[in-house]
Amino acid sequence: MHTSSYPVTETHGRYGVERWSGGDTVHAEDTVAEETPVALVYNGFSQAVMLATPQDLDDFALGFSLSEGIVGRPGELYDIDVIEHGSGCEIRMHLAGERFAHLRSRRRALAGRTGCGLCGIESLEQLLQRPCPNQSTAAAAVASGALLRAQSELHALQPLFHLTGAVHGAAWCRLDGSVALVREDVGRHNALDKLIGAIAAQGGGFGDGFVLMTSRASYEIVQKAAAVGIPVIAARSAPTGMAVRVAQAAGVTLVGFARDARHSVYSHPQRIH
C-alpha cells in the first residue's frame, strides 16, 4: 500500500478501506485510480498543469496541442519528452517558431483542474470571444446500430475503469461502430485529448468516424472535437446547454444518453440514421 512516496507514474494503487454493508464493516484494500500533476512545457515555458492519469502522455501532449489550437498539424510539434519528477511529470516539447510566438502571446501558465478544458482562457470576456471552430462539413453517416455496437465494444476495452471505476473512456469508432482506439483518464477532457493525439500520431483523419465518450458532453468536449474536425460525438450521459449551442454552431452532431438501444440527438441529426 502506498504511504509516503507518491506514485507519479502509476495509474492505480492499493489503499485501505472500511466497507459498510447492512450495518457490518469489513476492513480491506481497494484499487484506486491515481491522478498526477502533469506540466505541459513548450520550448521551456510551462503552459498548463493538468491532473491526469500518467499513461499515454505522448498522445496527451499531441492531442492537447491540436485541440487547443497550439498547433495546426502534428508536424509543428516535435521532441516530446516525458520527465518524471518527485511530485509529478513534465512533458517537454518544442514548437515551430511561429507557433511558439503565438503561444507566448497567450496566457503563459495555468493551474488546471482534472481535465480542465479552458486552457489559456483568463477571463469571461476571453471565453465569450473564443472563435467557434469552422463549420464541419463531413458527411459521416452513423447508423443507430453502430452506436450500440460501439457501446458494447468499448465496455470491454477499459481495463483501468474495470480496476478502479474512476476513469473516463474515449473511443474512436469506425462508421460501422467497431472501436479502433481507446484512451482512458481520470479527466474526460484528458481522455479525449489522448484519443485525438493517438489518432493524429498514427496519421489518421477525423472525418470518417465518430467519438464515443463514457462521460457527459460538456462545452469543452464539443469544442475540442470540433477544433480537430470530428463530425459526430456521442456521450453516455447528458450534454450541457453550452455544449449543444457550440455543436449547433460548429456543425457537429451531438448525441447524448447513448445507452443500450436508446440515444438523444441534440444537433445536426442528419448524420444519424
Short mmCIF file of C-alpha atoms in Angstrom, two decimals:
data_model
loop_
_atom_site.label_atom_id
_atom_site.label_comp_id
_atom_site.label_asym_id
_atom_site.label_seq_id
_atom_site.Cartn_x
_atom_site.Cartn_y
_atom_site.Cartn_z
CA MET A 1 0.00 0.00 0.00
CA HIS A 2 1.33 3.47 -0.91
CA THR A 3 2.18 5.66 2.06
CA SER A 4 4.95 8.26 1.96
CA SER A 5 6.05 8.03 -1.68
CA TYR A 6 3.79 9.47 -4.38
CA PRO A 7 3.43 7.06 -7.33
CA VAL A 8 3.74 9.65 -10.09
CA THR A 9 3.87 7.10 -12.91
CA GLU A 10 1.40 4.59 -11.51
CA THR A 11 -2.11 4.53 -12.94
CA HIS A 12 -3.57 2.94 -9.82
CA GLY A 13 -2.68 1.88 -6.29
CA ARG A 14 -3.98 -0.16 -3.38
CA TYR A 15 -5.46 1.70 -0.42
CA GLY A 16 -7.08 0.65 2.82
CA VAL A 17 -10.85 0.92 3.02
CA GLU A 18 -13.56 0.25 5.61
CA ARG A 19 -16.56 -1.19 3.80
CA TRP A 20 -20.03 -0.87 5.29
CA SER A 21 -22.92 -3.13 4.34
CA GLY A 22 -26.12 -3.73 6.28
CA GLY A 23 -24.59 -2.32 9.46
CA ASP A 24 -21.50 -4.53 9.25
CA THR A 25 -17.97 -3.32 8.48
CA VAL A 26 -15.08 -5.07 6.79
CA HIS A 27 -11.50 -3.78 6.57
CA ALA A 28 -9.99 -4.42 3.16
CA GLU A 29 -7.91 -2.92 0.37
CA ASP A 30 -9.31 -1.26 -2.73
CA THR A 31 -7.80 -0.43 -6.11
CA VAL A 32 -7.91 3.34 -6.61
CA ALA A 33 -7.09 5.39 -9.71
CA GLU A 34 -4.13 7.77 -9.39
CA GLU A 35 -4.05 11.32 -10.72
CA THR A 36 -0.72 13.04 -11.25
CA PRO A 37 0.17 16.70 -11.88
CA VAL A 38 1.36 16.91 -15.49
CA ALA A 39 3.02 20.10 -16.72
CA LEU A 40 2.89 20.84 -20.45
CA VAL A 41 6.10 22.71 -21.25
CA TYR A 42 6.66 24.28 -24.68
CA ASN A 43 10.15 25.48 -25.60
CA GLY A 44 11.00 25.70 -21.91
CA PHE A 45 7.85 27.59 -20.85
CA SER A 46 5.05 25.97 -18.86
CA GLN A 47 1.64 26.48 -20.48
CA ALA A 48 -0.58 24.32 -18.30
CA VAL A 49 -0.52 21.99 -15.32
CA MET A 50 -3.17 19.30 -15.52
CA LEU A 51 -4.20 16.49 -13.22
CA ALA A 52 -4.14 13.38 -15.36
CA THR A 53 -3.70 9.63 -15.43
CA PRO A 54 0.04 9.10 -16.07
CA GLN A 55 -0.21 6.93 -19.17
CA ASP A 56 -0.23 7.69 -22.91
CA LEU A 57 1.30 11.09 -22.15
CA ASP A 58 2.85 11.43 -25.62
CA ASP A 59 -0.65 11.12 -27.06
CA PHE A 60 -1.91 13.61 -24.47
CA ALA A 61 0.72 16.19 -25.44
CA LEU A 62 -0.10 15.99 -29.14
CA GLY A 63 -3.86 15.86 -28.66
CA PHE A 64 -3.89 18.79 -26.22
CA SER A 65 -1.74 20.83 -28.60
CA LEU A 66 -4.11 20.14 -31.51
CA SER A 67 -7.40 20.58 -29.66
CA GLU A 68 -6.29 23.84 -28.01
CA GLY A 69 -5.07 25.29 -31.32
CA ILE A 70 -1.44 25.44 -30.18
CA VAL A 71 -0.50 23.58 -33.35
CA GLY A 72 -2.44 23.07 -36.55
CA ARG A 73 -0.86 19.76 -37.52
CA PRO A 74 1.35 17.13 -35.84
CA GLY A 75 4.48 18.19 -37.73
CA GLU A 76 4.56 21.51 -35.86
CA LEU A 77 5.25 19.74 -32.56
CA TYR A 78 8.41 17.71 -32.04
CA ASP A 79 10.87 16.29 -29.48
CA ILE A 80 8.19 15.24 -26.99
CA ASP A 81 9.91 14.06 -23.82
CA VAL A 82 8.20 12.93 -20.61
CA ILE A 83 10.25 13.74 -17.49
CA GLU A 84 9.35 12.24 -14.12
CA HIS A 85 9.76 14.39 -11.00
CA GLY A 86 9.19 13.57 -7.36
CA SER A 87 5.77 15.20 -7.36
CA GLY A 88 4.59 14.83 -10.95
CA CYS A 89 5.59 14.74 -14.61
CA GLU A 90 6.69 17.29 -17.18
CA ILE A 91 6.01 16.87 -20.86
CA ARG A 92 8.72 18.87 -22.59
CA MET A 93 8.26 19.61 -26.28
CA HIS A 94 9.24 22.07 -28.94
CA LEU A 95 7.13 24.20 -31.25
CA ALA A 96 7.95 25.67 -34.61
CA GLY A 97 8.89 29.37 -34.36
CA GLU A 98 5.62 30.99 -35.48
CA ARG A 99 3.53 28.69 -33.32
CA PHE A 100 5.63 29.40 -30.25
CA ALA A 101 5.43 33.16 -30.79
CA HIS A 102 1.65 32.89 -30.98
CA LEU A 103 1.53 30.76 -27.84
CA ARG A 104 3.64 33.25 -25.90
CA SER A 105 1.11 35.94 -26.71
CA ARG A 106 -1.47 33.93 -24.80
CA ARG A 107 -1.51 33.26 -21.10
CA ARG A 108 1.83 31.77 -20.03
CA ALA A 109 0.76 29.39 -17.31
CA LEU A 110 -2.36 27.75 -15.98
CA ALA A 111 -3.09 25.63 -12.94
CA GLY A 112 -5.71 23.22 -14.27
CA ARG A 113 -8.33 21.11 -12.60
CA THR A 114 -8.65 17.48 -13.61
CA GLY A 115 -9.08 17.68 -17.37
CA CYS A 116 -9.57 21.44 -17.46
CA GLY A 117 -10.78 22.35 -20.93
CA LEU A 118 -10.41 26.14 -20.85
CA CYS A 119 -6.65 26.29 -21.01
CA GLY A 120 -5.28 29.75 -21.70
CA ILE A 121 -8.62 31.46 -21.02
CA GLU A 122 -8.09 34.13 -18.38
CA SER A 123 -11.44 35.93 -18.30
CA LEU A 124 -15.11 35.56 -19.17
CA GLU A 125 -14.63 38.06 -21.97
CA GLN A 126 -11.90 35.89 -23.49
CA LEU A 127 -14.12 32.83 -23.29
CA LEU A 128 -17.04 34.56 -24.99
CA GLN A 129 -14.75 35.87 -27.73
CA ARG A 130 -13.18 32.46 -28.35
CA PRO A 131 -13.77 31.67 -32.04
CA CYS A 132 -16.00 28.78 -32.85
CA PRO A 133 -14.29 26.12 -34.99
CA ASN A 134 -15.11 26.09 -38.67
CA GLN A 135 -18.42 24.51 -39.59
CA SER A 136 -17.96 20.77 -40.01
CA THR A 137 -18.99 19.60 -43.47
CA ALA A 138 -18.00 15.94 -43.05
CA ALA A 139 -20.76 13.71 -44.37
CA ALA A 140 -20.15 10.87 -41.92
CA ALA A 141 -23.29 8.74 -41.62
CA VAL A 142 -23.71 6.69 -38.45
CA ALA A 143 -26.40 4.05 -38.09
CA SER A 144 -28.10 3.75 -34.73
CA GLY A 145 -26.90 0.14 -34.68
CA ALA A 146 -23.32 1.40 -34.93
CA LEU A 147 -23.79 3.38 -31.72
CA LEU A 148 -25.00 0.23 -29.98
CA ARG A 149 -22.06 -1.81 -31.27
CA ALA A 150 -19.58 0.84 -30.16
CA GLN A 151 -21.03 0.88 -26.63
CA SER A 152 -20.73 -2.88 -26.39
CA GLU A 153 -17.13 -2.97 -27.64
CA LEU A 154 -15.96 -0.03 -25.55
CA HIS A 155 -17.15 -1.62 -22.32
CA ALA A 156 -14.65 -4.45 -22.76
CA LEU A 157 -11.77 -2.12 -23.70
CA GLN A 158 -11.49 -0.11 -20.48
CA PRO A 159 -9.07 -2.05 -18.25
CA LEU A 160 -8.37 0.82 -15.85
CA PHE A 161 -12.07 1.54 -15.40
CA HIS A 162 -12.74 -2.08 -14.56
CA LEU A 163 -9.96 -1.97 -11.95
CA THR A 164 -10.98 1.32 -10.33
CA GLY A 165 -14.40 2.51 -11.53
CA ALA A 166 -12.93 6.02 -11.56
CA VAL A 167 -11.79 6.88 -15.09
CA HIS A 168 -13.43 8.05 -18.29
CA GLY A 169 -13.06 6.37 -21.65
CA ALA A 170 -12.86 7.98 -25.10
CA ALA A 171 -13.16 5.73 -28.14
CA TRP A 172 -12.56 6.37 -31.83
CA CYS A 173 -15.13 4.32 -33.72
CA ARG A 174 -15.42 3.45 -37.38
CA LEU A 175 -18.71 4.26 -39.07
CA ASP A 176 -19.87 0.66 -38.60
CA GLY A 177 -19.41 1.02 -34.83
CA SER A 178 -16.26 -1.05 -34.47
CA VAL A 179 -13.84 0.52 -32.00
CA ALA A 180 -10.43 1.38 -33.43
CA LEU A 181 -8.77 3.16 -30.48
CA VAL A 182 -9.49 3.78 -26.79
CA ARG A 183 -7.83 6.05 -24.25
CA GLU A 184 -8.63 6.37 -20.53
CA ASP A 185 -8.07 9.12 -17.98
CA VAL A 186 -9.42 10.48 -14.71
CA GLY A 187 -10.35 13.62 -16.67
CA ARG A 188 -12.82 13.30 -19.53
CA HIS A 189 -11.10 16.10 -21.47
CA ASN A 190 -7.75 14.40 -20.98
CA ALA A 191 -9.16 11.13 -22.29
CA LEU A 192 -10.36 12.92 -25.43
CA ASP A 193 -7.03 14.71 -25.87
CA LYS A 194 -5.20 11.40 -25.59
CA LEU A 195 -7.51 9.90 -28.20
CA ILE A 196 -7.03 12.85 -30.57
CA GLY A 197 -3.27 12.57 -30.15
CA ALA A 198 -3.28 8.83 -30.77
CA ILE A 199 -5.29 9.21 -33.98
CA ALA A 200 -3.05 12.03 -35.23
CA ALA A 201 0.15 10.15 -34.33
CA GLN A 202 -0.99 7.24 -36.49
CA GLY A 203 -1.63 9.58 -39.40
CA GLY A 204 -5.38 9.20 -39.26
CA GLY A 205 -8.04 11.73 -40.14
CA PHE A 206 -11.09 12.70 -38.14
CA GLY A 207 -13.83 12.84 -40.77
CA ASP A 208 -14.56 9.15 -41.25
CA GLY A 209 -15.67 8.03 -37.81
CA PHE A 210 -17.12 9.18 -34.52
CA VAL A 211 -16.12 9.55 -30.88
CA LEU A 212 -17.89 7.79 -28.03
CA MET A 213 -17.37 9.15 -24.52
CA THR A 214 -18.34 7.42 -21.28
CA SER A 215 -18.88 10.80 -19.63
CA ARG A 216 -21.26 13.72 -20.03
CA ALA A 217 -20.78 16.04 -23.02
CA SER A 218 -19.58 19.42 -21.76
CA TYR A 219 -18.72 22.54 -23.73
CA GLU A 220 -15.02 21.69 -23.61
CA ILE A 221 -15.57 18.22 -25.04
CA VAL A 222 -17.50 19.56 -28.02
CA GLN A 223 -15.06 22.44 -28.54
CA LYS A 224 -12.09 20.06 -28.65
CA ALA A 225 -13.87 17.67 -31.01
CA ALA A 226 -14.91 20.49 -33.32
CA ALA A 227 -11.42 22.01 -33.29
CA VAL A 228 -9.93 18.94 -34.99
CA GLY A 229 -12.89 18.21 -37.29
CA ILE A 230 -14.64 15.33 -35.54
CA PRO A 231 -18.16 15.33 -37.07
CA VAL A 232 -20.03 13.16 -34.54
CA ILE A 233 -19.58 12.84 -30.80
CA ALA A 234 -21.72 10.56 -28.66
CA ALA A 235 -21.74 10.59 -24.87
CA ARG A 236 -23.14 8.14 -22.39
CA SER A 237 -24.50 10.92 -20.20
CA ALA A 238 -26.19 14.28 -20.76
CA PRO A 239 -24.86 17.30 -22.64
CA THR A 240 -24.82 20.80 -21.23
CA GLY A 241 -26.69 23.65 -22.90
CA MET A 242 -23.48 25.36 -23.93
CA ALA A 243 -22.25 22.11 -25.48
CA VAL A 244 -25.44 21.90 -27.56
CA ARG A 245 -25.08 25.50 -28.74
CA VAL A 246 -21.44 25.02 -29.72
CA ALA A 247 -22.28 21.79 -31.55
CA GLN A 248 -25.08 23.52 -33.47
CA ALA A 249 -22.81 26.39 -34.48
CA ALA A 250 -19.85 24.18 -35.39
CA GLY A 251 -21.77 21.64 -37.44
CA VAL A 252 -21.09 18.80 -35.02
CA THR A 253 -23.64 16.06 -34.44
CA LEU A 254 -24.00 15.72 -30.67
CA VAL A 255 -25.58 12.59 -29.23
CA GLY A 256 -26.37 12.25 -25.53
CA PHE A 257 -27.66 9.45 -23.32
CA ALA A 258 -26.13 6.84 -25.66
CA ARG A 259 -27.07 3.83 -23.56
CA ASP A 260 -28.07 0.44 -24.83
CA ALA A 261 -30.55 0.86 -27.71
CA ARG A 262 -31.53 4.46 -27.00
CA HIS A 263 -29.96 7.87 -27.53
CA SER A 264 -30.91 11.52 -28.00
CA VAL A 265 -29.57 13.64 -30.87
CA TYR A 266 -29.20 17.33 -29.96
CA SER A 267 -27.70 18.81 -33.12
CA HIS A 268 -27.34 18.04 -36.83
CA PRO A 269 -29.35 14.78 -36.74
CA GLN A 270 -28.87 14.18 -40.47
CA ARG A 271 -25.74 12.12 -39.74
CA ILE A 272 -27.64 9.58 -37.61
CA HIS A 273 -29.96 7.16 -39.35
#
